[in-house]
Amino acid sequence: PLLGFGTGFLTEEAKISTLTALKSGYRLFDTAVAYETEEAIAEAIAISEVPRDEIVIVDKIHPKDFYTSGATIQSVQQSLEKLKVNYIDVMLLHATDCEEEGGRLSCNGMEKTSSRTWEDAWRELEITVDQGKVRSIGVSNFEVSDLQRLWEIAHHKPSVVQNLFDPFIQDLEVRLFCKEHGIVYMGYSTLGRSWADIGLTYNPVLNNSVLANIAARYDASVAQVVLRWAMWENVVVVPRSSNFKHIALNFAAQYTPLNARDVDVIRELQGQIDEDEIAAAIEKTYSKTEGNAEIIDNPSIVVEREVNVEQDVVLYFGSDDYWIYALDGSNGSLLWKHQTADETGSVCMTNGSAVYCGADDTYLRAFHANNGSLIWKFRVGGAITSSVRMSESGNLYFGCLDNHIYCVNSSGVLIWETSIGSAVWATPALASGGRLVFIGGLVDEPDTGMVYALDGETGEIIWSSPIGGIFASAAVDERRNIVVFCTVQSTCHGIRMDNGEQLWELEVQSEVYASPSIHRETGMVYVVCLQGTFYALDIKTGNIYWKKSVFIPEIRSSPLVLDDGRIFLATGGGMVLHMNSKNGDVIWSKNIDDSEIFSSPKLATNGLLYVGTIRGEMVALNATTGNVVWSYKTDGPVVATVRINAPHVDYIATRQQFNE
């Protein structure tokens, strides 16, 4: 593998860090006699129960064992015993010679009393290959002249060279030698740790502005960009960390989507250490106040398992803990998550291969659906709390608190933006495959609130109607040419889609913060008020078919109405209800939280109903019985409604609107 886990400088943390790395997916581990981590690695592997044949161990002989006959062979045997293995995959000579006194590779003067050199140690290392104790051998900290000599004397040619490698020290000559001779090149201190060894208190790799700019484009950390660049260059990297989060994020570096231009830019950093930039950054580091702190620490992705979008039931949703999640809908296990810089209450959209999500940090992002890596991000002028809709052509529509509604294409390029003069919390409702867009803004006074029909291709206003402010999406019935808006001024309105003529108006119990939902065959529209009254209305006339009190305000969750007559609704007090659409009778109820629920229920073909909670859980219930099947805990309220990948959604048909 191109990405492994390093254990240098890890002492007490070596065992737990290695175990964390194993659970995160690492299978290559770099150690050395000088690191004193071999026993910890052995214990971690034993606990993990990962089969030995899936693990690659890279170990290194200390230079002190160069200078006594047989010491290199004995060192290999000792390492085998400490690692509790029958063979070592790769054993390297750690250096050509000893370090000065005090260093980890110092030899306490042994080299001064012996005529032996690394060449003698290499010959002994070759013996361990013949004995089957070591499968491949190589060297570390060798220059080209040393490698040329090694190539001349070696019976078993070196398979690996491990040298210092980072964006400023790219070891070009040694890498070229390795390429020409079929040797694997492995880099260490790729994230800049070596700069501390020379007394520099500032890491020029992790604080480089060029690398930071690249990282910002991909919602990645600088560490991930550097690691992914190294892998692009076919360099094996072995970052080490005792931070559990960083261990996982470093492993996810393989999903950072660099391009050839990024790689060329990083290549230009070779030898480019800017002393003024370092001095300025050091000053910034020590003068930074809390008010200037970064919004987000290490924006990134964590991938537990890649998604099979055809076979897996996948749940995509955001949490106010700043993460976008993809869960396995069958058991609630994490597939991947991607970090943003603010709360994510917007409902995502997916077309199968990509997932599109807005966030309060002013970005609409596109992710690869299978692993959560960023494809692109589009910035607007305010928080995106509106959910994302997609037209038949693949264009994306969403509102923003900067008073605009936006249309961008599937590549993240702006097609149009239209200001409606008030904050857009509502989700655009689409008709005619996206050629018509219905939207409104949130205002307190009814005389100032307008709803609009926009041209989906140009953003131009086709008609407007002064009915009041809206918080939730409109419901569209294309068969009957009616769009229904409900306002925060406690009214609902049936309006002709084509010309804006108001067909009916109904005053309801209280303000409406939930989207109305339509039963496609009967044309019945279902509306629930904030204070708990649930209405079934005739969409043509606005006449009340039935109304029920669901007892527990406040209700901001939209009802899910199915073709077979079932209704699912989440209410205040953390209650989920299964109701009969013909009369509003409750079939079952289940309490899943202590406070109101913002997330709207969604149903998958596996018979599970999914609802998010304020206490931070995504909950799966059996839709027939109401029993909780599983729950997944995030670190923030889940106010967003889950999006299920299309093959596994039980209730979506062409042109049917979503309850959000």
XYZ file of N, CA and C in Angstrom, residues 36-240:
615
model
N 11.621 1.515 19.511
C 11.167 0.760 20.680
C 9.649 0.601 20.688
N 9.078 0.342 19.507
C 7.624 0.188 19.392
C 7.224 -1.197 18.872
N 8.184 -2.097 18.682
C 7.874 -3.400 18.088
C 6.897 -4.193 18.958
N 7.113 -4.211 20.246
C 6.236 -4.983 21.125
C 4.827 -4.396 21.152
N 4.735 -3.065 21.125
C 3.425 -2.416 21.115
C 2.656 -2.760 19.841
N 3.365 -2.810 18.727
C 2.722 -3.180 17.456
C 2.196 -4.607 17.533
N 2.997 -5.501 18.103
C 2.578 -6.904 18.241
C 1.301 -7.015 19.063
N 1.230 -6.278 20.169
C 0.047 -6.335 21.022
C -1.176 -5.786 20.299
N -0.984 -4.695 19.558
C -2.109 -4.101 18.838
C -2.634 -5.045 17.763
N -1.736 -5.686 17.045
C -2.155 -6.624 15.998
C -2.927 -7.788 16.607
N -2.455 -8.284 17.732
C -3.132 -9.402 18.392
C -4.546 -9.016 18.813
N -4.697 -7.822 19.370
C -6.019 -7.368 19.817
C -6.953 -7.171 18.620
N -6.402 -6.645 17.534
C -7.220 -6.313 16.362
C -7.760 -7.542 15.651
N -7.055 -8.659 15.767
C -7.407 -9.904 15.087
C -7.354 -9.782 13.562
N -6.641 -8.778 13.072
C -6.414 -8.677 11.629
C -5.424 -9.758 11.228
N -5.717 -10.556 10.213
C -4.799 -11.640 9.829
C -3.415 -11.126 9.482
N -2.393 -11.904 9.866
C -1.009 -11.494 9.612
C -0.740 -11.274 8.136
N -1.351 -12.095 7.267
C -1.043 -11.972 5.845
C -1.644 -10.731 5.208
N -2.465 -9.981 5.966
C -2.996 -8.713 5.460
C -2.134 -7.521 5.879
N -1.123 -7.779 6.713
C -0.329 -6.693 7.296
C 1.082 -6.708 6.722
N 1.593 -5.506 6.434
C 2.979 -5.337 5.989
C 3.741 -4.612 7.097
N 4.813 -5.230 7.584
C 5.638 -4.629 8.629
C 6.986 -4.233 8.030
N 7.312 -2.960 8.192
C 8.610 -2.434 7.774
C 9.408 -2.144 9.042
N 10.568 -2.757 9.183
C 11.390 -2.601 10.379
C 12.784 -2.124 9.962
N 13.589 -1.698 10.946
C 14.910 -1.158 10.610
C 15.954 -1.580 11.640
N 17.136 -1.939 11.131
C 18.277 -2.339 11.957
C 18.994 -1.095 12.474
N 19.284 -1.079 13.757
C 20.022 0.049 14.343
C 21.488 -0.011 13.879
N 22.112 1.140 13.567
C 23.526 1.135 13.129
C 24.492 0.511 14.118
N 24.148 0.478 15.404
C 25.071 -0.123 16.391
C 25.316 -1.610 16.105
N 24.361 -2.219 15.360
C 24.507 -3.640 15.051
C 25.265 -3.872 13.750
N 25.833 -2.811 13.199
C 26.689 -2.965 12.016
C 28.086 -3.457 12.404
N 28.500 -3.156 13.634
C 29.926 -3.183 13.966
C 30.385 -4.425 14.711
N 29.516 -5.379 14.933
C 29.877 -6.648 15.555
C 29.398 -7.775 14.653
N 30.245 -8.697 14.383
C 29.884 -9.809 13.507
C 28.682 -10.575 14.070
N 27.698 -10.818 13.238
C 26.495 -11.546 13.637
C 25.436 -10.709 14.302
N 25.739 -9.452 14.617
C 24.780 -8.614 15.362
C 23.546 -8.284 14.532
N 23.694 -8.107 13.232
C 22.549 -7.800 12.388
C 21.589 -8.986 12.346
N 22.129 -10.200 12.210
C 21.279 -11.393 12.207
C 20.581 -11.541 13.558
N 21.310 -11.282 14.629
C 20.727 -11.374 15.960
C 19.631 -10.317 16.143
N 19.849 -9.131 15.605
C 18.850 -8.061 15.715
C 17.553 -8.452 15.011
N 17.676 -9.071 13.850
C 16.476 -9.533 13.140
C 15.716 -10.535 13.990
N 16.438 -11.483 14.609
C 15.789 -12.492 15.448
C 15.078 -11.839 16.630
N 15.709 -10.857 17.242
C 15.088 -10.163 18.372
C 13.826 -9.416 17.932
N 13.880 -8.830 16.759
C 12.702 -8.122 16.257
C 11.567 -9.091 15.966
N 11.888 -10.266 15.433
C 10.864 -11.282 15.200
C 10.172 -11.664 16.503
N 10.964 -11.818 17.549
C 10.407 -12.203 18.845
C 9.550 -11.087 19.436
N 9.996 -9.841 19.320
C 9.217 -8.731 19.861
C 7.917 -8.515 19.074
N 7.994 -8.693 17.781
C 6.812 -8.524 16.930
C 5.894 -9.735 16.966
N 6.406 -10.856 17.504
C 5.637 -12.111 17.590
C 5.163 -12.566 16.204
N 6.101 -12.559 15.262
C 5.808 -12.983 13.890
C 6.886 -13.976 13.436
N 6.578 -14.696 12.362
C 7.523 -15.663 11.802
C 8.421 -15.051 10.737
N 7.998 -13.908 10.229
C 8.798 -13.224 9.217
C 8.522 -11.726 9.287
N 9.453 -10.947 8.798
C 9.290 -9.490 8.664
C 9.226 -9.195 7.173
N 8.248 -8.400 6.791
C 8.040 -8.146 5.367
C 9.193 -7.373 4.747
N 9.619 -6.303 5.396
C 10.707 -5.471 4.876
C 11.618 -5.083 6.041
N 12.906 -5.350 5.908
C 13.874 -4.931 6.914
C 14.900 -4.023 6.247
N 15.096 -2.865 6.842
C 15.995 -1.864 6.282
C 17.199 -1.648 7.194
N 18.308 -1.250 6.617
C 19.385 -0.651 7.398
C 18.973 0.796 7.660
N 18.981 1.209 8.918
C 18.390 2.500 9.287
C 19.211 3.694 8.795
N 20.490 3.504 8.557
C 21.356 4.596 8.107
C 22.676 3.994 7.631
N 23.504 4.819 7.055
C 24.825 4.333 6.634
C 25.805 4.279 7.792
N 25.475 5.081 8.832
C 26.424 5.186 9.943
C 25.679 5.669 11.172
N 26.396 5.784 12.260
C 25.798 6.235 13.508
C 25.638 7.738 13.537
N 24.671 8.181 14.360
C 24.509 9.608 14.612
C 25.493 10.058 15.680
N 25.529 11.370 15.874
C 26.326 11.904 16.966
C 25.716 11.473 18.299
N 26.515 11.588 19.360
C 26.062 11.172 20.683
C 24.753 11.883 21.050
N 23.837 11.131 21.642
C 22.577 11.704 22.089
C 21.421 11.437 21.154
N 21.706 11.108 19.890
C 20.647 10.833 18.942
C 20.135 9.409 19.068
N 18.962 9.151 18.482
C 18.395 7.807 18.570
C 19.244 6.781 17.831
N 20.031 7.241 16.873
C 20.873 6.322 16.092
C 22.345 6.440 16.477
N 22.608 6.949 17.653
C 24.000 6.999 18.113
C 24.437 5.605 18.577
N 25.742 5.347 18.527
C 26.261 3.997 18.815
C 27.231 3.968 19.995
N 27.300 5.068 20.727
C 28.176 5.120 21.913
C 29.630 4.789 21.591
N 30.097 5.204 20.417
C 31.497 5.044 20.052
C 31.869 3.706 19.470
N 30.920 2.791 19.323
C 31.222 1.458 18.801
C 31.857 1.515 17.416
N 31.394 2.489 16.601
C 31.880 2.571 15.228
C 33.369 2.917 15.167
N 33.894 3.478 16.250
C 35.290 3.920 16.257
C 36.266 2.761 16.525
N 35.727 1.658 17.012
C 36.605 0.535 17.365
C 36.439 -0.654 16.433
N 35.739 -0.451 15.322
C 35.484 -1.559 14.405
C 35.771 -1.131 12.972
N 36.226 -2.077 12.175
C 36.473 -1.808 10.761
C 35.254 -2.149 9.906
N 34.207 -2.683 10.564
C 33.015 -3.070 9.825
C 32.216 -1.833 9.408
N 31.421 -1.965 8.345
C 30.576 -0.869 7.841
C 29.184 -1.415 7.541
N 28.363 -0.553 7.012
C 27.014 -0.965 6.617
C 27.050 -2.081 5.573
N 28.131 -2.145 4.799
C 28.229 -3.194 3.785
C 28.251 -4.575 4.426
N 28.927 -4.705 5.552
C 28.948 -5.980 6.267
C 27.552 -6.312 6.826
N 26.886 -5.288 7.315
C 25.528 -5.495 7.829
C 24.592 -5.935 6.707
N 24.772 -5.376 5.522
C 23.924 -5.748 4.384
C 24.094 -7.237 4.051
N 25.332 -7.704 4.079
C 25.568 -9.113 3.762
C 24.878 -10.020 4.782
N 24.863 -9.617 6.042
C 24.160 -10.400 7.055
C 22.645 -10.321 6.849
N 22.183 -9.168 6.414
C 20.761 -9.007 6.142
C 20.331 -9.938 5.010
N 21.212 -10.105 4.029
C 20.911 -11.023 2.929
C 20.766 -12.455 3.433
N 21.535 -12.821 4.444
C 21.433 -14.157 5.028
C 20.043 -14.381 5.619
N 19.489 -13.343 6.270
C 18.153 -13.492 6.867
C 17.085 -13.684 5.799
N 17.317 -13.136 4.611
C 16.405 -13.394 3.491
C 16.488 -14.864 3.100
N 17.688 -15.368 2.968
C 17.872 -16.775 2.613
C 17.268 -17.702 3.669
N 17.275 -17.286 4.922
C 16.707 -18.085 6.007
C 15.181 -17.989 6.072
N 14.587 -17.090 5.293
C 13.132 -16.926 5.303
C 12.625 -16.059 6.435
N 13.540 -15.434 7.176
C 13.109 -14.581 8.286
C 12.667 -13.195 7.808
N 13.196 -12.767 6.681
C 12.872 -11.458 6.095
C 12.550 -11.688 4.624
N 11.514 -11.033 4.140
C 11.104 -11.242 2.756
C 11.727 -10.246 1.783
N 11.908 -9.017 2.214
C 12.535 -8.000 1.361
C 13.443 -7.146 2.223
N 14.491 -6.614 1.608
C 15.418 -5.778 2.360
C 15.661 -4.478 1.617
N 16.100 -3.487 2.382
C 16.362 -2.185 1.790
C 17.138 -1.317 2.759
N 17.128 -0.022 2.491
C 17.938 0.899 3.290
C 17.164 2.179 3.563
N 17.665 2.932 4.518
C 17.077 4.216 4.873
C 18.191 5.243 5.029
N 17.900 6.473 4.656
C 18.854 7.578 4.774
C 20.124 7.334 3.940
N 19.944 6.804 2.745
C 21.040 6.578 1.811
C 20.985 7.607 0.695
N 22.132 8.118 0.290
C 22.229 9.006 -0.856
C 22.528 8.196 -2.115
N 22.531 8.857 -3.259
C 22.711 8.155 -4.525
C 24.049 7.421 -4.564
N 25.109 8.058 -4.093
C 26.430 7.403 -4.111
C 26.421 6.125 -3.277
N 25.710 6.154 -2.131
C 25.604 4.958 -1.304
C 24.810 3.872 -2.020
N 23.747 4.294 -2.696
C 22.913 3.328 -3.410
C 23.661 2.705 -4.588
N 24.490 3.500 -5.250
C 25.289 2.948 -6.348
C 26.237 1.865 -5.846
N 26.867 2.131 -4.688
C 27.747 1.136 -4.096
C 26.946 -0.110 -3.676
N 25.790 0.106 -3.071
C 24.952 -1.006 -2.644
C 24.569 -1.887 -3.840
N 24.222 -1.248 -4.937
C 23.818 -1.993 -6.131
C 24.964 -2.879 -6.649
N 26.183 -2.402 -6.469
C 27.349 -3.154 -6.935
C 27.583 -4.413 -6.092
N 27.379 -4.305 -4.775
C 27.762 -5.409 -3.887
C 26.611 -6.352 -3.568
N 25.383 -5.931 -3.832
C 24.232 -6.677 -3.344
C 23.995 -7.959 -4.127
N 23.808 -9.041 -3.374
C 23.329 -10.284 -3.979
C 21.803 -10.232 -4.084
N 21.161 -9.837 -2.975
C 19.729 -9.529 -2.988
C 19.597 -8.011 -3.153
N 19.076 -7.596 -4.283
C 18.992 -6.163 -4.547
C 18.002 -5.492 -3.590
N 18.239 -4.241 -3.225
C 17.313 -3.533 -2.330
C 15.944 -3.355 -2.989
N 14.903 -3.590 -2.212
C 13.545 -3.412 -2.737
C 12.908 -2.108 -2.280
N 13.426 -1.515 -1.198
C 12.842 -0.296 -0.629
C 13.950 0.649 -0.194
N 13.744 1.935 -0.477
C 14.585 2.997 0.077
C 13.665 3.949 0.830
N 13.981 4.198 2.093
C 13.183 5.122 2.899
C 14.039 6.329 3.271
N 13.638 7.506 2.774
C 14.391 8.736 3.033
C 13.461 9.859 3.462
N 14.068 10.915 3.980
C 13.341 12.135 4.298
C 12.714 12.701 3.029
N 11.409 13.009 3.103
C 10.688 13.482 1.917
C 9.539 14.372 2.350
N 9.524 15.608 1.882
C 8.376 16.490 2.074
C 8.320 17.459 0.893
N 7.361 18.367 0.826
C 7.256 19.238 -0.349
C 8.472 20.114 -0.609
N 9.281 20.390 0.423
C 10.445 21.234 0.254
C 11.731 20.417 0.042
N 11.682 19.157 0.447
C 12.826 18.246 0.271
C 12.298 17.019 -0.468
N 12.298 17.085 -1.787
C 11.631 16.055 -2.582
C 12.574 14.925 -3.022
N 13.842 14.986 -2.619
C 14.785 13.884 -2.816
C 14.774 13.384 -4.266
N 14.857 14.314 -5.189
C 14.649 14.006 -6.604
C 15.665 13.006 -7.153
N 16.943 13.148 -6.789
C 17.965 12.273 -7.353
C 17.802 10.825 -6.875
N 17.519 10.659 -5.586
C 17.338 9.305 -5.067
C 16.079 8.685 -5.662
N 15.019 9.462 -5.785
C 13.781 8.929 -6.367
C 14.003 8.511 -7.820
N 14.791 9.283 -8.551
C 15.082 8.909 -9.930
C 15.865 7.596 -9.971
N 16.856 7.464 -9.085
C 17.623 6.213 -9.014
C 16.687 5.028 -8.730
N 15.773 5.215 -7.790
C 14.839 4.144 -7.437
C 13.956 3.779 -8.624
N 13.484 4.786 -9.323
C 12.628 4.522 -10.478
C 13.372 3.735 -11.544
N 14.620 4.102 -11.792
C 15.411 3.436 -12.827
C 15.784 2.010 -12.450
N 15.806 1.720 -11.137
C 16.244 0.402 -10.687
C 15.099 -0.424 -10.092
N 13.865 0.037 -10.253
C 12.721 -0.737 -9.785
C 12.616 -0.851 -8.286
N 13.024 0.182 -7.567
C 13.013 0.181 -6.107
C 11.836 1.022 -5.611
N 11.130 0.531 -4.628
C 10.039 1.299 -4.019
C 10.630 2.416 -3.166
N 10.147 3.622 -3.373
C 10.620 4.762 -2.571
C 9.590 5.051 -1.491
N 10.062 5.145 -0.269
C 9.208 5.437 0.877
C 9.698 6.713 1.546
N 8.798 7.624 1.849
C 9.168 8.874 2.495
C 8.829 8.873 3.970
N 9.665 9.526 4.769
C 9.314 9.737 6.168
C 9.335 11.235 6.464
N 8.699 11.640 7.548
C 8.556 13.060 7.926
C 7.947 13.867 6.790
N 7.029 13.266 6.069
C 6.412 13.924 4.911
C 5.581 15.132 5.321
N 5.102 15.143 6.557
C 4.294 16.263 7.038
C 5.121 17.311 7.763
N 6.440 17.227 7.658
C 7.295 18.299 8.173
C 7.843 18.091 9.558
N 7.687 16.899 10.127
C 8.188 16.659 11.480
C 9.694 16.886 11.594
N 10.432 16.664 10.511
C 11.893 16.772 10.567
C 12.365 18.191 10.839
N 11.538 19.172 10.531
C 11.953 20.558 10.759
C 12.126 20.849 12.245
N 11.384 20.132 13.087
C 11.553 20.306 14.529
C 12.899 19.759 14.989
N 13.424 18.759 14.247
C 14.705 18.166 14.636
C 15.864 19.145 14.496
N 15.698 20.157 13.667
C 16.763 21.148 13.513
C 16.499 22.380 14.369
N 15.501 22.265 15.270
C 15.240 23.340 16.215
C 14.214 24.353 15.764
N 13.554 24.114 14.618
C 12.550 25.049 14.130
C 11.242 24.810 14.876
N 10.708 25.837 15.492
C 9.470 25.698 16.269
C 8.233 25.817 15.404
N 8.449 26.062 14.146
C 7.352 26.288 13.213
C 7.449 25.248 12.104
N 6.338 24.600 11.766
C 6.321 23.580 10.715
C 5.990 24.241 9.377
N 6.965 24.414 8.489
C 6.722 25.117 7.226
C 5.839 24.332 6.266
N 5.681 23.020 6.473
C 4.807 22.232 5.595
C 3.348 22.505 5.932
N 2.979 22.300 7.184
C 1.578 22.435 7.571
C 1.102 23.878 7.584
N 2.025 24.831 7.508
C 1.635 26.238 7.540
C 1.955 26.973 6.241
N 2.194 26.235 5.178
C 2.517 26.855 3.898
C 1.252 27.382 3.220
N 1.296 28.616 2.732
C 0.103 29.231 2.150
C -0.314 28.571 0.841
N 0.644 28.120 0.042
C 0.307 27.439 -1.213
C -0.469 26.162 -0.931
N 0.029 25.379 -0.001
C -0.643 24.134 0.355
C -1.996 24.404 1.006
N -2.067 25.466 1.813
C -3.340 25.813 2.462
C -4.391 26.203 1.438
N -3.994 26.910 0.389
C -4.954 27.307 -0.647
C -5.497 26.085 -1.383
N -4.630 25.135 -1.672
C -5.091 23.907 -2.328
C -6.045 23.156 -1.402
N -5.686 23.045 -0.132
C -6.520 22.328 0.828
C -7.900 22.957 0.949
N -7.958 24.294 0.943
C -9.231 24.987 1.101
C -10.195 24.668 -0.036
N -9.655 24.472 -1.235
C -10.519 24.178 -2.382
C -11.197 22.822 -2.251
N -10.567 21.913 -1.511
C -11.095 20.552 -1.419
C -11.662 20.212 -0.050
N -11.834 21.201 0.827
C -12.282 20.913 2.184
C -11.386 19.873 2.847
N -10.126 19.932 2.550
C -9.171 18.981 3.109
C -8.204 19.716 4.027
N -7.487 18.968 4.838
C -6.422 19.563 5.626
C -5.152 19.616 4.780
N -4.205 20.459 5.175
C -2.921 20.503 4.482
C -2.245 19.135 4.554
N -2.362 18.469 5.692
C -1.763 17.141 5.822
C -2.303 16.190 4.769
N -3.597 16.229 4.532
C -4.192 15.333 3.540
C -3.714 15.676 2.132
N -3.605 16.951 1.841
C -3.116 17.353 0.520
C -1.693 16.849 0.299
N -0.841 17.015 1.305
C 0.553 16.589 1.171
C 0.649 15.079 1.013
N -0.105 14.348 1.810
C -0.067 12.892 1.713
C -0.591 12.408 0.363
N -1.682 13.031 -0.094
C -2.237 12.618 -1.388
C -1.280 12.963 -2.530
N -0.598 14.107 -2.418
C 0.402 14.471 -3.431
C 1.530 13.436 -3.453
N 1.986 13.039 -2.284
C 3.064 12.044 -2.226
C 2.627 10.742 -2.894
N 1.396 10.318 -2.624
C 0.910 9.087 -3.242
C 0.794 9.242 -4.754
N 0.387 10.437 -5.202
C 0.357 10.726 -6.639
C 1.747 10.516 -7.244
N 2.782 10.910 -6.491
C 4.159 10.773 -6.954
C 4.687 9.348 -6.774
N 3.801 8.438 -6.360
C 4.159 7.034 -6.144
C 5.153 6.861 -5.000
N 5.023 7.720 -4.013
C 5.837 7.644 -2.800
C 4.996 7.004 -1.700
N 5.532 5.970 -1.077
C 4.854 5.369 0.069
C 5.061 6.290 1.268
N 3.993 6.633 1.967
C 4.086 7.550 3.103
C 3.619 6.842 4.370
N 4.226 7.213 5.505
C 3.923 6.557 6.781
C 3.731 7.612 7.873
N 2.689 8.445 7.753
C 2.472 9.468 8.786
C 2.167 8.823 10.128
N 2.659 9.430 11.185
C 2.369 8.898 12.508
C 1.586 9.947 13.287
